[in-house]
Tab-separated table of C-alpha atoms in Angstrom:
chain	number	residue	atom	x	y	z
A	925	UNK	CA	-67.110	135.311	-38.434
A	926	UNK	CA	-68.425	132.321	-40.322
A	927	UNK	CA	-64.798	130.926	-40.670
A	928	UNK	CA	-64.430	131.186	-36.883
A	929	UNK	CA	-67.686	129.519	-36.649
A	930	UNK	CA	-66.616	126.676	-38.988
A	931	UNK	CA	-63.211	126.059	-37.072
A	932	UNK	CA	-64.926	126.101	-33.333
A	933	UNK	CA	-67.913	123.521	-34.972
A	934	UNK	CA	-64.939	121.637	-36.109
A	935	UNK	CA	-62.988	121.323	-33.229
A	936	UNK	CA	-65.764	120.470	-31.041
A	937	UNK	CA	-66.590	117.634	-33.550
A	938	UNK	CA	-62.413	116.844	-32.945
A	939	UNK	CA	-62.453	116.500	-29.671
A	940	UNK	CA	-66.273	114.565	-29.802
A	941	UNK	CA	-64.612	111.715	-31.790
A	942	UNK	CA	-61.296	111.842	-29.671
A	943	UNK	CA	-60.685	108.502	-28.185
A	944	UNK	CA	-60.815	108.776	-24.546
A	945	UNK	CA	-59.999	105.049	-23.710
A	946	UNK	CA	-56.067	103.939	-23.146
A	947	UNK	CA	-54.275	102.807	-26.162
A	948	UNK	CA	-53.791	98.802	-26.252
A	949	UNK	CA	-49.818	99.461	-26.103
A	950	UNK	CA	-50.594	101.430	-23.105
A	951	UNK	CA	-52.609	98.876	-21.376
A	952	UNK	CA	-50.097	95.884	-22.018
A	953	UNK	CA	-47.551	97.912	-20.545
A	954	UNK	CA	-49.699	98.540	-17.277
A	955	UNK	CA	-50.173	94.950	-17.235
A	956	UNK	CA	-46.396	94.058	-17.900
A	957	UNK	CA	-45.762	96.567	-14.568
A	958	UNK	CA	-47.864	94.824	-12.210
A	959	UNK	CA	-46.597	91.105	-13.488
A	960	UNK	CA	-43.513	92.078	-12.451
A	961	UNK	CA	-44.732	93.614	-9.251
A	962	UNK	CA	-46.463	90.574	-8.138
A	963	UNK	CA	-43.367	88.205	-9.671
A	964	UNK	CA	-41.156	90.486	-7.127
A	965	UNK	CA	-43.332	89.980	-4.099
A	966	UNK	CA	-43.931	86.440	-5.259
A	967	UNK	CA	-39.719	85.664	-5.329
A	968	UNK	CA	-38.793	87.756	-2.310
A	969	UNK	CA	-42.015	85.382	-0.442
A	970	UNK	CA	-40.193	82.721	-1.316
A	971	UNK	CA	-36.544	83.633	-0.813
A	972	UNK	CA	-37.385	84.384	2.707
A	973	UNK	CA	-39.507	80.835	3.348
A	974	UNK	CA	-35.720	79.414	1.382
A	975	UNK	CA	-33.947	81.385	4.179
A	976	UNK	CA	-35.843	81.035	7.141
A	977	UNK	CA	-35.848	76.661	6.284
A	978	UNK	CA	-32.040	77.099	5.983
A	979	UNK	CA	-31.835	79.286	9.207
A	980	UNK	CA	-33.626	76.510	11.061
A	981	UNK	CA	-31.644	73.344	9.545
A	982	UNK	CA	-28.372	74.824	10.481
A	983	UNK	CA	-29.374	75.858	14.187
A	984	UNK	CA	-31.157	71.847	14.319
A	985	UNK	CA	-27.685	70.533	13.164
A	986	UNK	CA	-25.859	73.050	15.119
A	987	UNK	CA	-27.989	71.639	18.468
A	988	UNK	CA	-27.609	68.301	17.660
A	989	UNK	CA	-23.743	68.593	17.693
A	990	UNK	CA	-23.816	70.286	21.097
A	991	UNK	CA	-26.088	67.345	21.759
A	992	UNK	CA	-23.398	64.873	21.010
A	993	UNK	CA	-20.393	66.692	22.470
A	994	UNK	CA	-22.525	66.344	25.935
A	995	UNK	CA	-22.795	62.444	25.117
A	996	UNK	CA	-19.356	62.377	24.424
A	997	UNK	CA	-18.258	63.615	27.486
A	998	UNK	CA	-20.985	61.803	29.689
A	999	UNK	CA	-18.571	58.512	28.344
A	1000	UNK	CA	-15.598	60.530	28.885
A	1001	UNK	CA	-15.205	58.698	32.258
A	1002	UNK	CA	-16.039	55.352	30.778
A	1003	UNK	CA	-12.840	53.842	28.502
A	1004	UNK	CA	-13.510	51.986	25.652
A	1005	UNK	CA	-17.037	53.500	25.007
A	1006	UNK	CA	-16.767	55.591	22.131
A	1007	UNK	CA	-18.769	57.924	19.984
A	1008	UNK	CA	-18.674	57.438	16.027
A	1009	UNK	CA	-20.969	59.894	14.815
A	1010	UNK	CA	-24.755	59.269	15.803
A	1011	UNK	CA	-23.644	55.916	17.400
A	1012	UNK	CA	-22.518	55.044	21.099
A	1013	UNK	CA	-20.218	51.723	20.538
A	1014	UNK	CA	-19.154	50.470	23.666
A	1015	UNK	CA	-16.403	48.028	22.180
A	1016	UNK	CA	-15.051	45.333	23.893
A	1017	UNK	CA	-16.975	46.181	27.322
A	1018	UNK	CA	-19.948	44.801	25.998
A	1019	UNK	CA	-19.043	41.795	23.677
A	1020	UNK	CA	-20.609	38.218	23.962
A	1021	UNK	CA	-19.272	35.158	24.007
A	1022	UNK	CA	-20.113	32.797	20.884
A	1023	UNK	CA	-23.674	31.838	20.572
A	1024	UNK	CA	-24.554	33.661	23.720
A	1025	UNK	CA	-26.836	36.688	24.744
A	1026	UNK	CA	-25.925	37.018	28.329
A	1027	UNK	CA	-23.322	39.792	29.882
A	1028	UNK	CA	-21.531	39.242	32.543
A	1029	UNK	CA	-21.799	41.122	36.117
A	1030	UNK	CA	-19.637	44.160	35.421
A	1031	UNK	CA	-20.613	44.346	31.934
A	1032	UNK	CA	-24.046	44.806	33.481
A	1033	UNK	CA	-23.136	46.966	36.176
A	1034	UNK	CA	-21.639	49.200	33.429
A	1035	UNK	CA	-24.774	49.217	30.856
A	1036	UNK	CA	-26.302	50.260	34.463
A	1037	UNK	CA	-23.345	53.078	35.397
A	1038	UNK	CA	-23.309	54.864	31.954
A	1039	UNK	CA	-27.241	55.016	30.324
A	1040	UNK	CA	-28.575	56.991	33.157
A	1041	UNK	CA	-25.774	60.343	32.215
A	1042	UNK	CA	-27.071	59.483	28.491
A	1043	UNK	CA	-30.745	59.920	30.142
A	1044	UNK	CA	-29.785	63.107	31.811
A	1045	UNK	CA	-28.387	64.536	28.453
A	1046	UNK	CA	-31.660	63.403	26.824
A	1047	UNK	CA	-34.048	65.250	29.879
A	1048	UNK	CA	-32.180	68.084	29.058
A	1049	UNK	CA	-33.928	70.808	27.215
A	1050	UNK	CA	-31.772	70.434	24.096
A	1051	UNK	CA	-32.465	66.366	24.531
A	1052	UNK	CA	-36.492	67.156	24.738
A	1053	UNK	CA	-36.206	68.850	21.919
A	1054	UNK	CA	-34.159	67.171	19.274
A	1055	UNK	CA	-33.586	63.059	20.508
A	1056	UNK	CA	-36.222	60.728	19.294
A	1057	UNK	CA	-35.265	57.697	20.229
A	1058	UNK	CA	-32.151	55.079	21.135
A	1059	UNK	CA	-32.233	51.652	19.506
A	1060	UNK	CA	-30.376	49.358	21.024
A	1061	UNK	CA	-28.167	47.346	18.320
A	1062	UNK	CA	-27.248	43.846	18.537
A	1063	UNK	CA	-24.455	42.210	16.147
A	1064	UNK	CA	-23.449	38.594	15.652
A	1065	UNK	CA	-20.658	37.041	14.279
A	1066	UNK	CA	-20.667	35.046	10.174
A	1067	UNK	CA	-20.605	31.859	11.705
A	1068	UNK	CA	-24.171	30.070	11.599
A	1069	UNK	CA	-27.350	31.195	9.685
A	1070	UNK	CA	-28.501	34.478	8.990
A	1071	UNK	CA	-31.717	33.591	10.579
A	1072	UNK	CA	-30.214	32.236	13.613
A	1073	UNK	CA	-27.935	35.222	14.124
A	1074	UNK	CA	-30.913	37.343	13.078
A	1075	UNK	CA	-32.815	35.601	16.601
A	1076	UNK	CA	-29.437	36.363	18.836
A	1077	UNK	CA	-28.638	39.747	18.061
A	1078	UNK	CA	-32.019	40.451	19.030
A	1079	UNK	CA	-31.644	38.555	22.149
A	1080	UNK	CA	-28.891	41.013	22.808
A	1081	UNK	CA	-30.238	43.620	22.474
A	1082	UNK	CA	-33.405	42.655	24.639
A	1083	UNK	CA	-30.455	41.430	27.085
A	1084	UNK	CA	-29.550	45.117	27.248
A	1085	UNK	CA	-32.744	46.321	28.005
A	1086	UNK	CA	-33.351	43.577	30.770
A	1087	UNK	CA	-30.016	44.482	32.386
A	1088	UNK	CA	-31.606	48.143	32.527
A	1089	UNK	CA	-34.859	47.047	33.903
A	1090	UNK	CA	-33.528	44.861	36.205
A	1091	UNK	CA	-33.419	44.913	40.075
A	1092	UNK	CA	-29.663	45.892	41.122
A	1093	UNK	CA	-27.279	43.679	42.750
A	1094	UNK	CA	-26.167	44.151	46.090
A	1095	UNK	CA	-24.467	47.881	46.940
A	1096	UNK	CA	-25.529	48.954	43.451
A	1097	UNK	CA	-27.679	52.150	43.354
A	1098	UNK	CA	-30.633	51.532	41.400
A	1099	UNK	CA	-31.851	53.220	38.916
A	1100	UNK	CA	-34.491	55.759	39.483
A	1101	UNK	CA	-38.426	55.118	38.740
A	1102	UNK	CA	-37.968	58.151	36.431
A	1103	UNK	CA	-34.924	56.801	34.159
A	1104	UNK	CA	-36.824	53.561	33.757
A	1105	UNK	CA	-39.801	55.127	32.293
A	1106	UNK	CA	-37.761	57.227	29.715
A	1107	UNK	CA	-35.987	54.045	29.047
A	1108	UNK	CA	-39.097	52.284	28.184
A	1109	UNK	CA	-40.107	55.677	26.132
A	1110	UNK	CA	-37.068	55.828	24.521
A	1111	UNK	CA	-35.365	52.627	24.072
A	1112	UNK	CA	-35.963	50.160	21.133
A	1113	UNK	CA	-34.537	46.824	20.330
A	1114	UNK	CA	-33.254	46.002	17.199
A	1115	UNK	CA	-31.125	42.942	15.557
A	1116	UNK	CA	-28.603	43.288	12.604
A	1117	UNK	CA	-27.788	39.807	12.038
A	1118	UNK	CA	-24.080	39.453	10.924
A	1119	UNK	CA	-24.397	41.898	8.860
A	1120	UNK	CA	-21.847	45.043	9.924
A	1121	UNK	CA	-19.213	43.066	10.904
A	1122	UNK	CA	-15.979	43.974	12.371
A	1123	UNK	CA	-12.583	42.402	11.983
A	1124	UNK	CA	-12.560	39.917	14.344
A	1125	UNK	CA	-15.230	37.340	15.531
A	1126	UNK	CA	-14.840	38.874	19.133
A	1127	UNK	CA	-15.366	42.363	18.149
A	1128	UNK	CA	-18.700	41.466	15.633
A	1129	UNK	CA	-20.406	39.881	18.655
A	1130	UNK	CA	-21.799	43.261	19.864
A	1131	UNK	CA	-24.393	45.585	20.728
A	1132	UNK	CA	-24.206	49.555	19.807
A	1133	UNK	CA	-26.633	52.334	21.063
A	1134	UNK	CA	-28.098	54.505	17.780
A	1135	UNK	CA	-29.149	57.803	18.408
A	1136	UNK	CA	-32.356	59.144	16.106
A	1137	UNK	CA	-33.441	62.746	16.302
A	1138	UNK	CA	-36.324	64.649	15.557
A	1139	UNK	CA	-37.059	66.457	12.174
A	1140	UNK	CA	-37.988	70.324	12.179
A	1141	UNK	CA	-41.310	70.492	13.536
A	1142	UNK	CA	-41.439	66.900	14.451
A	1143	UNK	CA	-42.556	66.026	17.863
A	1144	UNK	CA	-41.506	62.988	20.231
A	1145	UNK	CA	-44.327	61.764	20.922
A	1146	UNK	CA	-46.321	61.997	24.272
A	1147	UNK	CA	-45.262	58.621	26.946
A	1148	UNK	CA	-48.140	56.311	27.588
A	1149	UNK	CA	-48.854	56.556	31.333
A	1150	UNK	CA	-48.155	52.798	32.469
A	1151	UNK	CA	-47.163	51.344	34.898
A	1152	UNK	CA	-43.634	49.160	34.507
A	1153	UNK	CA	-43.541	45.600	35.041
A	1154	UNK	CA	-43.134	44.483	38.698
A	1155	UNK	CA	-41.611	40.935	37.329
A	1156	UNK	CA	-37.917	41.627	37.008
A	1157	UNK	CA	-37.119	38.554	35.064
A	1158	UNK	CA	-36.105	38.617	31.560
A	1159	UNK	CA	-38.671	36.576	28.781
A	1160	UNK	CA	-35.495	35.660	26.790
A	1161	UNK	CA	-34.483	33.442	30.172
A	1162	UNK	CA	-37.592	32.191	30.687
C-alpha cells in the first residue's frame, strides 16, 4: 500500500512539473506554415493584378488596331493618302511649294473631304475611348535655317487647321458646327523643322497627321464650352 502510495504521489508530482507550453521547434514550425500561407496569398494577389494589367494592354492594343484599320479605310477612297503606322501621310496631295505655307484650292478642298470620316472614326465609341489627340505635322525642306524652317512648318501646319476652319468655297458642303468643335478639341499644331526629311526637296515640304491615344485609365479630357471664332481669316495671312 505505501509503494502504491509513493508511485501515485510521484506521478502526480510528474505530471505537476510537465511542461504544458509548445516546444520552441513546434512554434517555429507554426510560424514557418503561416509565412508561407500569407507568401501564397501574397503571390497569387499579385499574379492576378500581373494578369489582369496584361489582359487590359492587349485588348487597348487590340482596339487601337481596329481603330486604325477604320482610318485606313476612311482614306481608302482618297489615293495617295496613306497610313504608316500611327501616322496619316497624305504625300504628294498636300506638299508646298518652296518657302511657302499656302495649299492650293483642291489641296484644300481635300484636307476638307477626308478629316471629317477621320472625325467620324474618332466619335465613334472605340475613338472616345482610346484617341487623344491629332497633331498636325509640318515638314520643310534643308535649304535655309533651322529656325526659319522651324517658323514655316509651323505655318503649315496652322495652314491646315485654317483650311479646316475656314468658310467653304462655292458648292462645297461645309463642315458641320459639330466637326469643328472636335477639331478644335482635338487638333494640335506642331513644326518639325527639316528635320525628317524625305528624299526629295518636293516630298520633305509636307505636313502629316499623328495620331496619340490614351493610356489605360487615362481620360481625354472634358472640351471647354466656347464658342468658335466668327472671323474666318487665317492670323498667318494677316
Amino acid at each position: 500500500m505505501l509503494g502504491m502510495k509513493t508511485a501515485q504521489h510521484r506521478r502526480a508530482r510528474e505530471d505537476g512539473e510537465r511542461p504544458f507550453w509548445i516546444s520552441f521547434s513546434d512554434l517555429m514550425s507554426a510560424l514557418m506554415v503561416l509565412f508561407l500561407v500569407a507568401m501564397t496569398v501574397a503571390l497569387l494577389a499579385v499574379t492576378n493584378e500581373i494578369s489582369e494589367a496584361e489582359r487590359e494592354k492587349t485588348e487597348r492594343d487590340r482596339e487601337i488596331e481596329e481603330l486604325l484599320a477604320r482610318i485606313r479605310e476612311a482614306t481608302r477612297d482618297f489615293p495617295g493618302i496613306t497610313l504608316r503606322g500611327r501616322t496619316v501621310d497624305f504625300g504628294d496631295r498636300a506638299h508646298f511649294d518652296t518657302n511657302s505655307h499656302k495649299l492650293t484650292k483642291d489641296q484644300a478642298h481635300l484636307l476638307r473631304a477626308v478629316i471629317p470620316k477621320l472625325l467620324d472614326v474618332a466619335r465613334d465609341p472605340l475613338g472616345q475611348k482610346w484617341i487623344k489627340r491629332a497633331i498636325v505635322e509640318g515638314f520643310a525642306d534643308e535649304r535655309g535655317t533651322y529656325l526659319h524652317n522651324l517658323n514655316l512648318s509651323l505655318q503649315r501646319s496652322e495652314r491646315v487647321l485654317c483650311v479646316l476652319l475656314a468658310a467653304p468655297d462655292a458648292g462645297e458642303a461645309p463642315l458641320s458646327q459639330e466637326d469643328r468643335l472636335l477639331i478644335r478639341e482635338l487638333f494640335l499644331v506642331g513644326g518639325s523643322s527639316f528635320n525628317s526629311l524625305k528624299e526629295s526637296l518636293d516630298e520633305s515640304r509636307r505636313i502629316e497627321l499623328k495620331l496619340e491615344f490614351l493610356d489605360i485609365g487615362e481620360r481625354r479630357p472634358v472640351a471647354r464650352d466656347l464658342p468658335l471664332a466668327h472671323d474666318p481669316r487665317c492670323p498667318i495671312d494677316r
